[in-house]
PDB file of C-alpha atoms in Angstrom:
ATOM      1  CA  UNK G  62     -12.020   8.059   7.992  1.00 58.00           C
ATOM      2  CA  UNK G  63      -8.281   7.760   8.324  1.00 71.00           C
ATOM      3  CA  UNK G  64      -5.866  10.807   8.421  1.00 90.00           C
ATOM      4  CA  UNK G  65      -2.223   9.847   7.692  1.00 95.00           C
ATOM      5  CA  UNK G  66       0.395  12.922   7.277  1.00 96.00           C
ATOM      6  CA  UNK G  67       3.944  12.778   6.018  1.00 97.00           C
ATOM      7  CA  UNK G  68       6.815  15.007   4.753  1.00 97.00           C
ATOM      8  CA  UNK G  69       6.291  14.950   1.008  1.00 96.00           C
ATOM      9  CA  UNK G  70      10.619  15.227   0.455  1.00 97.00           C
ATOM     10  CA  UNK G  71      13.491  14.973   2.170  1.00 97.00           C
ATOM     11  CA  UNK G  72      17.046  14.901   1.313  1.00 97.00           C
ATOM     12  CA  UNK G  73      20.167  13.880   2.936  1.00 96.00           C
ATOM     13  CA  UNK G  74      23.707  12.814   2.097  1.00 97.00           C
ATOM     14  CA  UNK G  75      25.503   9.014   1.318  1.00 97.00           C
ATOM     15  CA  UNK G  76      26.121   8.036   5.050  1.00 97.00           C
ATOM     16  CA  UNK G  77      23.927   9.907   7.137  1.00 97.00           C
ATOM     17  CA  UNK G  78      20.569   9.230   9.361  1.00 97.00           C
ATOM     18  CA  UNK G  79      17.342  10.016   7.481  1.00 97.00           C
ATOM     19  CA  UNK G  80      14.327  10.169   9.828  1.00 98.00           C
ATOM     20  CA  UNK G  81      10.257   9.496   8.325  1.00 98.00           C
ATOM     21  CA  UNK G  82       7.721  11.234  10.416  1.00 98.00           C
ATOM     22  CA  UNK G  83       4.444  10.001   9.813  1.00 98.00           C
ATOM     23  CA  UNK G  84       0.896  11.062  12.220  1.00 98.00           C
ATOM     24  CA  UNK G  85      -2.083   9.260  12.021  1.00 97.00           C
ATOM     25  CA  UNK G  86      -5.344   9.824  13.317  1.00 95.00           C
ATOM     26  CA  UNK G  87      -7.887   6.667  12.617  1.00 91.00           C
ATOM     27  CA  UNK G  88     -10.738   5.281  14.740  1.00 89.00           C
ATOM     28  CA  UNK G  89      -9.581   1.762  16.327  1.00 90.00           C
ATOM     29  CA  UNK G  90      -5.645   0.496  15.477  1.00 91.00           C
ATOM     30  CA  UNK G  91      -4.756  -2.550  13.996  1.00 89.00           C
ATOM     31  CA  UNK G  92      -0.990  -1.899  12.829  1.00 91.00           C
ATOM     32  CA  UNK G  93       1.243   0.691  10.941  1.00 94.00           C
ATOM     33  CA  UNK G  94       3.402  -0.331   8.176  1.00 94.00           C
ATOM     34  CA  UNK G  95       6.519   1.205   6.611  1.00 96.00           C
ATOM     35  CA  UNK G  96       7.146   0.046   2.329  1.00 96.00           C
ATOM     36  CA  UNK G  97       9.727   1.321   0.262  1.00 97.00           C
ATOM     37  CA  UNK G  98       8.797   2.289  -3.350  1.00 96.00           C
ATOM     38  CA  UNK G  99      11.012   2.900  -6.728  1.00 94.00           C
ATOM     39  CA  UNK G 100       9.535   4.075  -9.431  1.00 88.00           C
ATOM     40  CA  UNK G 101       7.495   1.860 -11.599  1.00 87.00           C
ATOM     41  CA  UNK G 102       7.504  -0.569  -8.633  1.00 92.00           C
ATOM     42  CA  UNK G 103       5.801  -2.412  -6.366  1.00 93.00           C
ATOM     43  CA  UNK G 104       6.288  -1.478  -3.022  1.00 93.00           C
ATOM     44  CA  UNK G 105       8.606  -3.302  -0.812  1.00 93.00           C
ATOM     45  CA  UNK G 106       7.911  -4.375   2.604  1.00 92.00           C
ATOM     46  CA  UNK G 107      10.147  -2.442   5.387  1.00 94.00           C
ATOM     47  CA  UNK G 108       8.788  -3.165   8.768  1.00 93.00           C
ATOM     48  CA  UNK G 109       5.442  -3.280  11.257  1.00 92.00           C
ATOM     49  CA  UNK G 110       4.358  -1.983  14.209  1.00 94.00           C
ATOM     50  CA  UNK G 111       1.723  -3.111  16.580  1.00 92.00           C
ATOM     51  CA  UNK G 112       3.260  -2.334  20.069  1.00 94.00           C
ATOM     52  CA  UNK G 113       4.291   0.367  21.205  1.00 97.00           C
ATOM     53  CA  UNK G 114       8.577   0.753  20.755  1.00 97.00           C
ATOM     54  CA  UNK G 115      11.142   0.218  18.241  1.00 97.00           C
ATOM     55  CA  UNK G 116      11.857  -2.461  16.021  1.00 93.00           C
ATOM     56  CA  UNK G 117      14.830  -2.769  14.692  1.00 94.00           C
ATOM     57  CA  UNK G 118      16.168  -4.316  11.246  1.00 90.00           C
ATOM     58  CA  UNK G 119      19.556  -3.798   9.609  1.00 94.00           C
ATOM     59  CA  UNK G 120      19.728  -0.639   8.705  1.00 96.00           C
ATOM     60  CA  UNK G 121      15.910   0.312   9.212  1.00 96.00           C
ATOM     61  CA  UNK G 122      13.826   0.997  12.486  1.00 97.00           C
ATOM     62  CA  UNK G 123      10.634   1.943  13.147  1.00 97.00           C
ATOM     63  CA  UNK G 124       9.257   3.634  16.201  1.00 98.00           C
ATOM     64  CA  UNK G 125       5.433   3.630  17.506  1.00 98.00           C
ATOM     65  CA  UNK G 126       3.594   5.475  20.264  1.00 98.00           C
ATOM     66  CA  UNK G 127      -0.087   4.434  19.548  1.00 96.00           C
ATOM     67  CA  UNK G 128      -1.334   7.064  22.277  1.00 96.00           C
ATOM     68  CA  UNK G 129       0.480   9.897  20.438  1.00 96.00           C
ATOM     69  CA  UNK G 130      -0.551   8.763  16.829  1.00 97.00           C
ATOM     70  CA  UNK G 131       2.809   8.955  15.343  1.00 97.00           C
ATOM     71  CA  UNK G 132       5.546   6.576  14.110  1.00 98.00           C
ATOM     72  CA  UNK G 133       9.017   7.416  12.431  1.00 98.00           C
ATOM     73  CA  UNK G 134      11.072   5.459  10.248  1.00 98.00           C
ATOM     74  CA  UNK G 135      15.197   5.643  10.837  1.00 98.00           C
ATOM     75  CA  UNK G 136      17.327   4.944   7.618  1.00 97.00           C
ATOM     76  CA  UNK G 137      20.970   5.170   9.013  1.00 97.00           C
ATOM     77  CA  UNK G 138      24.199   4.443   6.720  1.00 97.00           C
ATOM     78  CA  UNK G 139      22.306   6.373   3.697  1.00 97.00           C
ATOM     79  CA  UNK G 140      22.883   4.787   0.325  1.00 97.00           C
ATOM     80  CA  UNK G 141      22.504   6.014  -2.615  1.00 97.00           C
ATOM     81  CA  UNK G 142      20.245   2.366  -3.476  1.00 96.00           C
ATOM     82  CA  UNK G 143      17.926   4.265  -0.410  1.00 97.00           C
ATOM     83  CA  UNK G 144      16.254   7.248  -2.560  1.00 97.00           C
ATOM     84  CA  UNK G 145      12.758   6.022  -2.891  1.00 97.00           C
ATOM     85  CA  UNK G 146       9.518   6.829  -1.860  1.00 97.00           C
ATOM     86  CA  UNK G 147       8.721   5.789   1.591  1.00 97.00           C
ATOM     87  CA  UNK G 148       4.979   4.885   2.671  1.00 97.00           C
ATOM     88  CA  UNK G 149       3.616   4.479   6.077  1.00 97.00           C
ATOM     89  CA  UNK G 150       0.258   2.734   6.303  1.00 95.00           C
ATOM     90  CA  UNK G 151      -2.055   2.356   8.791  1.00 94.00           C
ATOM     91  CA  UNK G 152      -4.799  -0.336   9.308  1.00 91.00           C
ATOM     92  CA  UNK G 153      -7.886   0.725  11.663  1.00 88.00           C
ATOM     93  CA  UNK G 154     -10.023  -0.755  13.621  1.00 84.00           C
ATOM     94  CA  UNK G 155     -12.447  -2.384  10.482  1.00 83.00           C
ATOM     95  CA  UNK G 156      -9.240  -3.305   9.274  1.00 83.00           C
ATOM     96  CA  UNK G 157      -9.492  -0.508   6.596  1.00 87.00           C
ATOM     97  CA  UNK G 158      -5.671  -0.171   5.634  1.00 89.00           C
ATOM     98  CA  UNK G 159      -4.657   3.213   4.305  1.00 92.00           C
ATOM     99  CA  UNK G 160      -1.425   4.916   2.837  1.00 94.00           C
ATOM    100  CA  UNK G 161       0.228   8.440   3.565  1.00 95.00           C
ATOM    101  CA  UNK G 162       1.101  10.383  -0.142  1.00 94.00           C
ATOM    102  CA  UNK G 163       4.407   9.130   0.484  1.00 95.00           C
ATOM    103  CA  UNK G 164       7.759  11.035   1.304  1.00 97.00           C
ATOM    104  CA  UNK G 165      10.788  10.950  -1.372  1.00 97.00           C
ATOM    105  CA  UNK G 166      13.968  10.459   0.003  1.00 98.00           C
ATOM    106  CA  UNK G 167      16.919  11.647  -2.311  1.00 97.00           C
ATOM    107  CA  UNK G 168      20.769  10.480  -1.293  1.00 97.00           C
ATOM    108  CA  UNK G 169      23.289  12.357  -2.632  1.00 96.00           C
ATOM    109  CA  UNK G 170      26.866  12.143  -2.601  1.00 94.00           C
TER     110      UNK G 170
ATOM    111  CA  UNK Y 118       6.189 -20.549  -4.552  1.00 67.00           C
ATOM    112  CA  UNK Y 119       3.795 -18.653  -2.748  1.00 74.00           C
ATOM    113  CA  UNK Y 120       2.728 -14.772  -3.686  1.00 92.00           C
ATOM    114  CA  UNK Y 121       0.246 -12.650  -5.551  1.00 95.00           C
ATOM    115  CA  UNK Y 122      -0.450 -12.498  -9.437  1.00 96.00           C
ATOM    116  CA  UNK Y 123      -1.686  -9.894 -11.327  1.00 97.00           C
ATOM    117  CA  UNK Y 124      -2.853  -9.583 -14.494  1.00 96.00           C
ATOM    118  CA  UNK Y 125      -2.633  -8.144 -17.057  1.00 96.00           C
ATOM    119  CA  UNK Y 126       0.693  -6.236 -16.475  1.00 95.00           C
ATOM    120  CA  UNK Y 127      -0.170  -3.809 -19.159  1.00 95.00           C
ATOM    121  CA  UNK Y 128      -3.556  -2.977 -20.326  1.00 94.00           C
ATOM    122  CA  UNK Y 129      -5.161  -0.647 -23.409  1.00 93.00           C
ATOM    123  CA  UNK Y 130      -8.526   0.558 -23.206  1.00 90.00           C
ATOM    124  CA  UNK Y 131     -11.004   2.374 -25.335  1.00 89.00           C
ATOM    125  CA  UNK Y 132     -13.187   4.841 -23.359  1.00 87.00           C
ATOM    126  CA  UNK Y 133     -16.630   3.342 -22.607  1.00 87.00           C
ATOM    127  CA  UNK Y 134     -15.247  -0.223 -22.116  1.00 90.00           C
ATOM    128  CA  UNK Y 135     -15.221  -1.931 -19.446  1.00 93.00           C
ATOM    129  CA  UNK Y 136     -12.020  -3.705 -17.991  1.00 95.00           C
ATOM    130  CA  UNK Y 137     -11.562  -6.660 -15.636  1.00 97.00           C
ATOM    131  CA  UNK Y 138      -8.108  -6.863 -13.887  1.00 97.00           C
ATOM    132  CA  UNK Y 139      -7.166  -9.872 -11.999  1.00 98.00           C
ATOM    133  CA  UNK Y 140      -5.663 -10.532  -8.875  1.00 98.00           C
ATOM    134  CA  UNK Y 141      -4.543 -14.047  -7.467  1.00 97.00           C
ATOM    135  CA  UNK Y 142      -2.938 -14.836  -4.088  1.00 96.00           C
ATOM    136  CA  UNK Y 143      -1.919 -18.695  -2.931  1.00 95.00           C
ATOM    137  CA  UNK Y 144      -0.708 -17.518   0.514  1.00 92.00           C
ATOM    138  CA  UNK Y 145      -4.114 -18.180   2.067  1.00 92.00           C
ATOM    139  CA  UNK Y 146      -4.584 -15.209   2.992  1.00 92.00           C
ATOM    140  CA  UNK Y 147      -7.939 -13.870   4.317  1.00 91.00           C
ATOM    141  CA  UNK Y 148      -7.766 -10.092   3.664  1.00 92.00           C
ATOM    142  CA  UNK Y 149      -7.285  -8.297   0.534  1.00 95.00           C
ATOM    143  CA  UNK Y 150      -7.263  -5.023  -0.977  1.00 95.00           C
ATOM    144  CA  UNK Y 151      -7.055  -3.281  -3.756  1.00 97.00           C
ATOM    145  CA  UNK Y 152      -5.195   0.017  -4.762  1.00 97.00           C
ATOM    146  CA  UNK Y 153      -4.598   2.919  -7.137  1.00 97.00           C
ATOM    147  CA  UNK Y 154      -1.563   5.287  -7.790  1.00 95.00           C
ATOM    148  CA  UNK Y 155      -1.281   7.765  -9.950  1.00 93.00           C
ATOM    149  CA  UNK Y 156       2.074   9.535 -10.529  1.00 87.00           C
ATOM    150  CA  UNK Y 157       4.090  11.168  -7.976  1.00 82.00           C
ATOM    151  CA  UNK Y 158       0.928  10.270  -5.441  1.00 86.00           C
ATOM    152  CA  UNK Y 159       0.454   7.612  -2.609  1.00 89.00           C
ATOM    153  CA  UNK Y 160      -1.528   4.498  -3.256  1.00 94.00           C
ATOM    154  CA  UNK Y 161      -5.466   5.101  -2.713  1.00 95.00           C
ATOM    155  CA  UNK Y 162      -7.697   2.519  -1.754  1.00 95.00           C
ATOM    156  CA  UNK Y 163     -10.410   1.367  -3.660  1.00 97.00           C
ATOM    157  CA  UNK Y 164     -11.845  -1.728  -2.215  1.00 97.00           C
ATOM    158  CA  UNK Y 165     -11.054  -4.318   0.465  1.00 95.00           C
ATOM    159  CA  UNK Y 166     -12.455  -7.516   1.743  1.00 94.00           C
ATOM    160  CA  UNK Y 167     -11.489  -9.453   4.986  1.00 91.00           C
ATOM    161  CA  UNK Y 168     -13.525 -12.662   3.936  1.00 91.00           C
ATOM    162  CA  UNK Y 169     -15.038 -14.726   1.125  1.00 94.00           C
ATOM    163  CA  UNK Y 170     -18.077 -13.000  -0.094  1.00 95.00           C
ATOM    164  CA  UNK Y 171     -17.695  -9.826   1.963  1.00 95.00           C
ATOM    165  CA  UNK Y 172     -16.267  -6.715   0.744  1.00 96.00           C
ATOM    166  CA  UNK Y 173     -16.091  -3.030   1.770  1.00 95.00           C
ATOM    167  CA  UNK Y 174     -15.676   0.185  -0.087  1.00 96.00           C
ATOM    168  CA  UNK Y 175     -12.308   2.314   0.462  1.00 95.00           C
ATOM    169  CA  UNK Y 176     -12.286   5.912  -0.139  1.00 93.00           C
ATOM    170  CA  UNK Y 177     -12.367   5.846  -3.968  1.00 95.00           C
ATOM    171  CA  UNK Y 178     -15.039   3.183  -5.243  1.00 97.00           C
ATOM    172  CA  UNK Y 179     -16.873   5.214  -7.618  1.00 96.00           C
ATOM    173  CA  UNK Y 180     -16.688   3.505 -10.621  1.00 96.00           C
ATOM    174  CA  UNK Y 181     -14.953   0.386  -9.594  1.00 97.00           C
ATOM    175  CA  UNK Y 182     -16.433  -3.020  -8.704  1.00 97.00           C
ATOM    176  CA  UNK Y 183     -15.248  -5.881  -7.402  1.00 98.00           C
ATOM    177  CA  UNK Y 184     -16.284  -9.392  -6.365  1.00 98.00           C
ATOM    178  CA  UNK Y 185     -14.667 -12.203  -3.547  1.00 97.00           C
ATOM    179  CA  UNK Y 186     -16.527 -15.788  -4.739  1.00 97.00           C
ATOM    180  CA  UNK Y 187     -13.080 -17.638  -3.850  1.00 97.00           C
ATOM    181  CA  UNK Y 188     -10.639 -16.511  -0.972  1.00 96.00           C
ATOM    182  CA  UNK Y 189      -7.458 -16.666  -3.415  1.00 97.00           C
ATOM    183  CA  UNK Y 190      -9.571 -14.547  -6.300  1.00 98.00           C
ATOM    184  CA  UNK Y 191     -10.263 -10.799  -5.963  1.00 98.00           C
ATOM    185  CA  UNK Y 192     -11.260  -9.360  -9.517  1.00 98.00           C
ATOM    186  CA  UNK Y 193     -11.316  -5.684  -9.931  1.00 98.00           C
ATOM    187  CA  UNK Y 194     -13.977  -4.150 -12.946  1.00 97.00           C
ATOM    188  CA  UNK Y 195     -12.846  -0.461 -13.977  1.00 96.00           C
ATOM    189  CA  UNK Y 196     -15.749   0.526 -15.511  1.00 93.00           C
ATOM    190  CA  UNK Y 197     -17.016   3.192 -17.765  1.00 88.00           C
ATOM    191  CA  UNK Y 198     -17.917   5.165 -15.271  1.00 87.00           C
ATOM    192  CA  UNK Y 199     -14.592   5.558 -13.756  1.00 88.00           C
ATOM    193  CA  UNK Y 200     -13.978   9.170 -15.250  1.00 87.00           C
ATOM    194  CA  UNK Y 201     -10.021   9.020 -14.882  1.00 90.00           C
ATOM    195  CA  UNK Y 202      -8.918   5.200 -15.010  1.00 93.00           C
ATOM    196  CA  UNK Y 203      -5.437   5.425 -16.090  1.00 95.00           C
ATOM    197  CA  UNK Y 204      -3.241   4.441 -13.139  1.00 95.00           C
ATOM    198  CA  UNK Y 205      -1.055   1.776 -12.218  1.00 96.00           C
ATOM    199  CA  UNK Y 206      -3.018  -0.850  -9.767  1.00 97.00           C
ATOM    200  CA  UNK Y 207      -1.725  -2.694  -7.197  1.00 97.00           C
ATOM    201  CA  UNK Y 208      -3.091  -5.554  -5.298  1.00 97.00           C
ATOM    202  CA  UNK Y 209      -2.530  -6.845  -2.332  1.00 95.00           C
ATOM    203  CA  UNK Y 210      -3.506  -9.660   0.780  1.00 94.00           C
ATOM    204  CA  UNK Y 211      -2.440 -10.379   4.389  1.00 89.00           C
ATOM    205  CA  UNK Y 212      -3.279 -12.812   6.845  1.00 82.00           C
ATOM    206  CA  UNK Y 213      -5.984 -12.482   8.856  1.00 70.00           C
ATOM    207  CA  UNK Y 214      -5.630 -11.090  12.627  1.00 65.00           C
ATOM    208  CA  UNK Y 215      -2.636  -9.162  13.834  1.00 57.00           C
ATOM    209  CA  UNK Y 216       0.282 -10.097  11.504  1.00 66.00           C
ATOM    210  CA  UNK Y 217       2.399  -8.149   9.890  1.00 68.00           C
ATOM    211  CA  UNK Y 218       3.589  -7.938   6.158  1.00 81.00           C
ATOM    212  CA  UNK Y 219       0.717  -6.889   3.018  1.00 86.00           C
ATOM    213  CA  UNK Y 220       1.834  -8.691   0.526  1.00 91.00           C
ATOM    214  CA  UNK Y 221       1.730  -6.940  -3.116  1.00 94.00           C
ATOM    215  CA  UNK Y 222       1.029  -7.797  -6.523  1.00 96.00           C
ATOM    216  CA  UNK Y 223       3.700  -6.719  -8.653  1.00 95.00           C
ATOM    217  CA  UNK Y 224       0.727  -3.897 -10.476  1.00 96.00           C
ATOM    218  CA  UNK Y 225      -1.447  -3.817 -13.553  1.00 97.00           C
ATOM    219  CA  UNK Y 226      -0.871  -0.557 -15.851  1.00 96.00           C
ATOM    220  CA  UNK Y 227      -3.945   0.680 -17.383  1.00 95.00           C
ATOM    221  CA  UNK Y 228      -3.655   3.140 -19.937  1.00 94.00           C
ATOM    222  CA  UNK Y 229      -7.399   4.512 -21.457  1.00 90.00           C
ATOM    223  CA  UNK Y 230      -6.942   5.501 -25.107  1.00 85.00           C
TER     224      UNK Y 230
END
């Protein structure tokens, strides 16, 4: 099965640098994904990893090191529009594609 | 335009009934899955199929079944024996291979009465 661990909260101030730890341990790799969640919502589609690095994208980036298991997600500029859940996902091998429990960001200001 | 439907958005139930919620993608997608979030959790994966008439269990199928007859279609069937089925649902597809972006339904809510 898949094992994906985040921070369950975090909080930070309007105009800061927020980052998203996430570790994974899953048998075979087919991608990691980062989604932004309000409440009530659907989640929203940050960014995706396949290769090892960062991408970058506005104010978002997302690092991978497959041999390490881990990824982080970078929120720089902090808005208050930014407190949400964030959800990294993994898909394995069989193509199984699994969530973390999520971490709650909260901006204040 | 192109995207995923689900339906109903809201949904009653009596206990013991059975309930069919639909999910509807025109992106062409070959993969999709399907998901369930309670509050305050992460989204928990029920089933998942890469291809027409294929489909594989995720890690909570017990009382949950779902077919793949048509590669836009992916029906899911809460049924009776799902002990706890309120939860919001979310669907969801992506192409085939090593692209990026799952694609989500905008979620049924199903409340059991």
């Amino acid at each position: 099965g898949q094992n994906i661990d985040q921070p369950t909260e975090m909080t930070a101030t309007e105009g800061a640098i927020v980052q998203i730890n996430c570790t994974y341990q899953t048998s075979g790799f087919n991608g990691l994904f980062w989604y932004q969640q309000h409440a009530g919502e659907a989640p929203t589609f940050l960014s995706y990893n396949v290769l090892d690095g960062l991408e970058e994208k506005g104010r978002f980036s997302s690092f991978l090191s497959r041999s390490k298991g881990y990824s982080y997600l970078l929120l720089k500029e902090l808005q208050m529009k930014d407190s949400a859940s964030y959800l990294c996902a993994v898909r394995d091998g069989d193509y199984k594609l699994s969530f973390g429990a999520g971490t709650t960001v909260t901006v204040r200001a | 335009d192109g995207g995923i439907t689900q339906s109903p958005k809201y949904l009653f139930r009596k206990e013991g009934q059975n309930v069919t919620l639909s999910c509807e993608q025109n992106l062409n997608h070959d993969a999709m899955y399907w998901y369930r979030q309670d509050p305050g959790q992460g989204l928990r994966l029920i089933y998942y199929s890469q291809i027409v008439n294929d489909f594989q269990k995720g890690d909570i199928a017990e009382g949950y079944s779902v077919s793949r007859e048509k590669k836009e279609s992916f029906p899911l069937t809460v049924t009776s024996a799902q002990k706890n089925p309120t939860a919001f649902y979310l669907c969801a597809s992506i192409p085939g291979g090593h692209v990026g972006e799952l694609f989500f339904g905008e979620g049924s809510r199903l409340t059991v009465l």
